[in-house]
mmCIF file of C-alpha atoms in Angstrom:
data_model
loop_
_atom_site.group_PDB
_atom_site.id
_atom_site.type_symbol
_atom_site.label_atom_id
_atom_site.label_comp_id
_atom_site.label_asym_id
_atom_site.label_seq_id
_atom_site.Cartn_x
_atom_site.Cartn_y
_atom_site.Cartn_z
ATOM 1 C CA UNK A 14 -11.238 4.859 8.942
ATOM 2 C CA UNK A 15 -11.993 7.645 11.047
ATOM 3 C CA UNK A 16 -11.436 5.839 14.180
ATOM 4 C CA UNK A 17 -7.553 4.383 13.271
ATOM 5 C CA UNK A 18 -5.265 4.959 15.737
ATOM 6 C CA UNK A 19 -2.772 6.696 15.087
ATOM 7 C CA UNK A 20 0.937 6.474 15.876
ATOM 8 C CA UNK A 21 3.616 9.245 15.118
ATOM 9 C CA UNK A 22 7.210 8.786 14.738
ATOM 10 C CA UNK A 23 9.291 12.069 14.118
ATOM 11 C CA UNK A 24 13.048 10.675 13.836
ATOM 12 C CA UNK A 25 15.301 13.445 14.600
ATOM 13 C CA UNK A 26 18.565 12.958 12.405
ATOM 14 C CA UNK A 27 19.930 10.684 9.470
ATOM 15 C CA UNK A 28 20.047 7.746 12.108
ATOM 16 C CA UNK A 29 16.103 7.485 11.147
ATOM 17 C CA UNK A 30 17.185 3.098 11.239
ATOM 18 C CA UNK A 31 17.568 3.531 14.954
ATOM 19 C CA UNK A 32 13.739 4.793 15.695
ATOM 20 C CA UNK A 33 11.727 3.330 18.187
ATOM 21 C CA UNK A 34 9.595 0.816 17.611
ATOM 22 C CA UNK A 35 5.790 1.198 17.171
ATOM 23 C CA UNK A 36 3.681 -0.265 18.987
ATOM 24 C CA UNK A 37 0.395 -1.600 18.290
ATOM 25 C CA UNK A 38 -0.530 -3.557 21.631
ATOM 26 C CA UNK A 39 -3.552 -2.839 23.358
ATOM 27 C CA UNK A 40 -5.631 -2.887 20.658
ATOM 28 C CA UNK A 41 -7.300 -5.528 17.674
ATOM 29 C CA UNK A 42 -4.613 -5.165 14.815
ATOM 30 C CA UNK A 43 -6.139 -5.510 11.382
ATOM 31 C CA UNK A 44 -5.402 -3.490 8.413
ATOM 32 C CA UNK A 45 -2.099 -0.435 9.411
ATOM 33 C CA UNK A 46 -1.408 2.198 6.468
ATOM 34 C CA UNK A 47 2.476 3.625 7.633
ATOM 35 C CA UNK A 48 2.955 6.620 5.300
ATOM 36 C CA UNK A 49 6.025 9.121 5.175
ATOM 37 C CA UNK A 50 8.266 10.549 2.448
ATOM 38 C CA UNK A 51 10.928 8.163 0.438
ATOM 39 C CA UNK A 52 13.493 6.892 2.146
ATOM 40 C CA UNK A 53 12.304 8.014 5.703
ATOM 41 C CA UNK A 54 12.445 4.691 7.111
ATOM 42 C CA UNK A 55 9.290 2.892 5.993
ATOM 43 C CA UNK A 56 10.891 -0.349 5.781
ATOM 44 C CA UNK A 57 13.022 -0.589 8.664
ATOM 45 C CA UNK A 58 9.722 -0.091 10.446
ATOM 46 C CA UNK A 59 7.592 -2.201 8.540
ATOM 47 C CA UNK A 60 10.083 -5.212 9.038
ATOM 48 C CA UNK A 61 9.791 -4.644 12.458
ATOM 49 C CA UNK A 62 5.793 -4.644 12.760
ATOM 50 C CA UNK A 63 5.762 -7.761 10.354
ATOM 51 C CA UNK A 64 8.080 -9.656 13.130
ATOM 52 C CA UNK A 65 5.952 -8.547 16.082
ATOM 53 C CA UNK A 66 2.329 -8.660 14.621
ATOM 54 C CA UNK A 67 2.825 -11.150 11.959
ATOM 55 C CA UNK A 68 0.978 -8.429 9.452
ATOM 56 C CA UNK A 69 1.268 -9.102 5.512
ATOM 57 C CA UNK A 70 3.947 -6.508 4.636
ATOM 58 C CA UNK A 71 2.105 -5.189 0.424
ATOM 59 C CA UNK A 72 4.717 -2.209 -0.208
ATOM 60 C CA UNK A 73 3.391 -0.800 -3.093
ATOM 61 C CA UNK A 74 7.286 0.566 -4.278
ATOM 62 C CA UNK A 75 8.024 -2.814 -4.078
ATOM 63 C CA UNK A 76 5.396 -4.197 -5.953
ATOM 64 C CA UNK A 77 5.671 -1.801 -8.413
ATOM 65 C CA UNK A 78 9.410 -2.509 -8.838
ATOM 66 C CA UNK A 79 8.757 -5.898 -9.410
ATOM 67 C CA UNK A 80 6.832 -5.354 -12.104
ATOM 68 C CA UNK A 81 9.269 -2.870 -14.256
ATOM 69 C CA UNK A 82 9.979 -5.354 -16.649
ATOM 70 C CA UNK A 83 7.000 -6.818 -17.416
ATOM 71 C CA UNK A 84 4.956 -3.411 -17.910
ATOM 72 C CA UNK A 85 7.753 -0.656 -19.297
ATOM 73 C CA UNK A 86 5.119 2.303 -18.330
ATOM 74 C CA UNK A 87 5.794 1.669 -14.997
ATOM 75 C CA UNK A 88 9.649 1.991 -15.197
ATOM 76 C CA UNK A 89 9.135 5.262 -16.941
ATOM 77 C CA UNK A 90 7.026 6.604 -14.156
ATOM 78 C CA UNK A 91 9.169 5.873 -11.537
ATOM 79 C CA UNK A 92 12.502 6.836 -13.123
ATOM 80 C CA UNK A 93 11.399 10.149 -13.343
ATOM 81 C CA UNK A 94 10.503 10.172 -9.621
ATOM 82 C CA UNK A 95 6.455 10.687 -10.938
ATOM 83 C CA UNK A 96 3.777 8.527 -9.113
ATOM 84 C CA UNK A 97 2.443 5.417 -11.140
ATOM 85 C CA UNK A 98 -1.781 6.995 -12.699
ATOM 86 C CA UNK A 99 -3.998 5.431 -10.246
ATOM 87 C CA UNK A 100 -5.880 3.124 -12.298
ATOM 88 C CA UNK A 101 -2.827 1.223 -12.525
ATOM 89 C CA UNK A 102 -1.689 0.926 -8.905
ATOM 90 C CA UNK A 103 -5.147 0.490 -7.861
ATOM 91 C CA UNK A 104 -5.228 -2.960 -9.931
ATOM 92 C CA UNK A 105 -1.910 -4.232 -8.760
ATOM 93 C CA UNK A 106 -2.911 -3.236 -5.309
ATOM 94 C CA UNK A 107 -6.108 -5.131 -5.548
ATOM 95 C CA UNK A 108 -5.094 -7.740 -6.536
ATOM 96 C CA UNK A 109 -2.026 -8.311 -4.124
ATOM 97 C CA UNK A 110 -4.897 -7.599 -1.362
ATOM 98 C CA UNK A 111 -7.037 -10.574 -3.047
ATOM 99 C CA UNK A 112 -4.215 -13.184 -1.744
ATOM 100 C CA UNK A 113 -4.927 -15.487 0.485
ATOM 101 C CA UNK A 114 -2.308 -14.426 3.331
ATOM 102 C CA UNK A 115 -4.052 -11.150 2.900
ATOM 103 C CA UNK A 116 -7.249 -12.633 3.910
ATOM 104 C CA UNK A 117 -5.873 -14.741 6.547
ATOM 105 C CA UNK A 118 -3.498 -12.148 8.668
ATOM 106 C CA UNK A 119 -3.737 -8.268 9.314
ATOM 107 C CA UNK A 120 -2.329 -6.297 6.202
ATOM 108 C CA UNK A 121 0.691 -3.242 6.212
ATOM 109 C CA UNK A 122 -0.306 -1.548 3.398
ATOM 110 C CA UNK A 123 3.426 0.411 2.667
ATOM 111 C CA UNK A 124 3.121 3.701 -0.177
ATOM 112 C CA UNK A 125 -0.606 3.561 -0.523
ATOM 113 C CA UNK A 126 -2.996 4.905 -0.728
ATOM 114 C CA UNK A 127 -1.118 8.030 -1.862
ATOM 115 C CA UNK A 128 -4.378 10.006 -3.051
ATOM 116 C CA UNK A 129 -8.103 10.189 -2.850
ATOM 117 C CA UNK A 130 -8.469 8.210 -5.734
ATOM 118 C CA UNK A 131 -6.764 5.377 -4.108
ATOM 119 C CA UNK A 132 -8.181 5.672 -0.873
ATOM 120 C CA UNK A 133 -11.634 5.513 -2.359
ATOM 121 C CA UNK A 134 -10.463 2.092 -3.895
ATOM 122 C CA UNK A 135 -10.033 0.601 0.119
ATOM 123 C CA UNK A 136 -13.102 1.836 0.691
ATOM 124 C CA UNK A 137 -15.323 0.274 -2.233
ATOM 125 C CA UNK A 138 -12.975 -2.809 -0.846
ATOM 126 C CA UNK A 139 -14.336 -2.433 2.293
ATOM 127 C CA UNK A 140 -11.113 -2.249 3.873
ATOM 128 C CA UNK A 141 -10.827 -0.131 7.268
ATOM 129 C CA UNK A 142 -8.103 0.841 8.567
ATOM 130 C CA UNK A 143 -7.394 0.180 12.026
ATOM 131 C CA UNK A 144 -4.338 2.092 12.519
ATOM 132 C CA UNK A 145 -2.129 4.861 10.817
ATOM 133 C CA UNK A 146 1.780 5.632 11.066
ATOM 134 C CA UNK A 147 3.232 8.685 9.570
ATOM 135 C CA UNK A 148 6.685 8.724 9.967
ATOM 136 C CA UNK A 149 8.197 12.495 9.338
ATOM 137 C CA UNK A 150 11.604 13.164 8.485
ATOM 138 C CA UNK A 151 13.331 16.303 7.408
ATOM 139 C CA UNK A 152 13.725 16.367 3.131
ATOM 140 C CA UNK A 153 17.761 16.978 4.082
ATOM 141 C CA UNK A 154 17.873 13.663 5.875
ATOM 142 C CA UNK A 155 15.752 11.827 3.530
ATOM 143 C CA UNK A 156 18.338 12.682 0.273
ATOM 144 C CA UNK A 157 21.354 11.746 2.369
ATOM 145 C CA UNK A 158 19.478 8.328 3.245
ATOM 146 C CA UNK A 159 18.840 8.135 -0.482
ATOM 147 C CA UNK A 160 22.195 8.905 -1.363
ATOM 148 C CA UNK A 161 23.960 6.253 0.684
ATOM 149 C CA UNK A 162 21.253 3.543 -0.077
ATOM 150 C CA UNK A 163 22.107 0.571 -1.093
ATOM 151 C CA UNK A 164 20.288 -2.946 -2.002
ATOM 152 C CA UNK A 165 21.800 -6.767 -2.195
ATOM 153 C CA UNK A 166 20.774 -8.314 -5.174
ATOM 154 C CA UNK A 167 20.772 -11.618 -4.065
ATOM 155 C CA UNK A 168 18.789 -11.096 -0.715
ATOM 156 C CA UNK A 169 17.134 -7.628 -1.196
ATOM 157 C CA UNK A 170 18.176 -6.657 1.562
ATOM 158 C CA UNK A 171 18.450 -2.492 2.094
ATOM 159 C CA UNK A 172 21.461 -0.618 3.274
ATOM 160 C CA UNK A 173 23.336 2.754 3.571
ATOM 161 C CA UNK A 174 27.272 2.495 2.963
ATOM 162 C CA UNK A 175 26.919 5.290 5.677
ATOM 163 C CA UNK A 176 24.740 4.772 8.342
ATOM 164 C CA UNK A 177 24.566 0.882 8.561
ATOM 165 C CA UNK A 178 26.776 -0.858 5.832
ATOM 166 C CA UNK A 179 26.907 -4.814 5.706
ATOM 167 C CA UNK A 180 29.112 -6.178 7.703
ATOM 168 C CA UNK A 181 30.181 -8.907 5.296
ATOM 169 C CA UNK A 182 32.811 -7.384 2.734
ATOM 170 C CA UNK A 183 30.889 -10.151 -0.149
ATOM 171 C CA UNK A 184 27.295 -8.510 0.574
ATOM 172 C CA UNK A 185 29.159 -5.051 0.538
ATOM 173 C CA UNK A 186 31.012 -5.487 -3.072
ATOM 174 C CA UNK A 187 27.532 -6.682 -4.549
ATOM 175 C CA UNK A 188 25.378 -3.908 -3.347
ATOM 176 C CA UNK A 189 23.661 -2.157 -5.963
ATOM 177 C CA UNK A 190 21.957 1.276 -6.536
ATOM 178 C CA UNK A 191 18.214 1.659 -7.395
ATOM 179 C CA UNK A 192 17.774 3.063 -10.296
ATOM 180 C CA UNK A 193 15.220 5.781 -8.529
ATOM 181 C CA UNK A 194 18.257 6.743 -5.603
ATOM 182 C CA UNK A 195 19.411 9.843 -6.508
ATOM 183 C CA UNK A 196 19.334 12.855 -5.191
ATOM 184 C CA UNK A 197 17.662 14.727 -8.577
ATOM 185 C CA UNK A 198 14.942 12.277 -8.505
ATOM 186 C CA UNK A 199 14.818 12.216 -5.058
ATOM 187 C CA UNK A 200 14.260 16.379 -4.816
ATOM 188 C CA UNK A 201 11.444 15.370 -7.893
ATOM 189 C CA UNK A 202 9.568 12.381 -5.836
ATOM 190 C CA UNK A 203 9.402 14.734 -2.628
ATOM 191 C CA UNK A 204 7.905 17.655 -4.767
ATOM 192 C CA UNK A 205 5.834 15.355 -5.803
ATOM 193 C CA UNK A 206 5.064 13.792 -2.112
ATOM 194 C CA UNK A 207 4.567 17.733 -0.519
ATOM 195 C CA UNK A 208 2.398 18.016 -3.262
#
């Protein structure tokens, strides 16, 4: 919606984990869009917004991980850094939005919409935004974040072995590497998110 607030975060070095937090208060908190490039720190920040607003975190990525297995188009979209066609992210985005908790509590939609296609989609939904968080960080920063990312398996939990490793050596010698964290398919999803 035209009238979304809009909040700004410009993190200034690889430390991107250590932004401030948003803030939201003063206003009715219904449905927040936080966009950015990969790896800029969407998560961090959504965790933090989910805790303070008790908003429905629907990450799109993670969605669309999940669901690698049972629809092998998907995987071979997003291991060549490419963005899933729209008719399918639209559907699995609709649907997660259909969910009761969805209904019931303010949403943080996470990764989408990432065109017009999809943002015509909230729209016909009748979904309005109420406010909007672009987070901008440097493409540099962004592939060393990728680089030293790391997830736990058992948890899901999200690291970097650089800039805030586990602190249990266990979690540490199970971490492993998405399958889209590298730094030639990160250059290829950030041509594709300038684009």
């Amino acid at each position: 919606s035209a009238a979304a607030s809009k909040g700004r975060i410009a993190p200034g070095g690889p430390s991107a984990d250590a932004m401030a937090e948003v803030d939201l208060s003063g206003s009715r908190v219904g449905t927040v869009l936080i966009a950015g490039p990969p790896a800029c720190g969407k998560s961090t920040q959504c965790a933090r917004l989910v805790r303070k607003y008790g908003l429905v975190h629907v990450s799109a990525g993670d969605i669309l991980r999940s669901r690698t297995k049972l629809l092998p188009e998907l995987a071979a979209y997003m291991d060549k850094g490419l963005l899933v066609p729209d008719e399918l992210v639209c559907s699995i985005i609709k649907e997660r939005l259909s969910l009761h908790d969805c209904q019931e509590h303010g949403v943080l939609l996470d990764g989408f919409p990432r065109t017009r296609a999809q943002a015509e989609v909230l729209a016909e939904l009748g979904i309005d935004i109420s406010h909007m968080i672009l987070l901008q960080v440097d493409d540099e920063t962004v592939i060393q974040r990728v680089e030293g990312r790391r997830v736990d398996p058992v948890s899901g939990e999200v690291y970097n072995v650089k800039f805030g490793p586990p602190s249990d050596p266990a979690v540490a010698a199970r971490l492993v590497i998405r399958t889209d964290d590298t730094r030639d398919k990160m250059v290829q999803r950030l041509a594709v998110y300038h684009d």
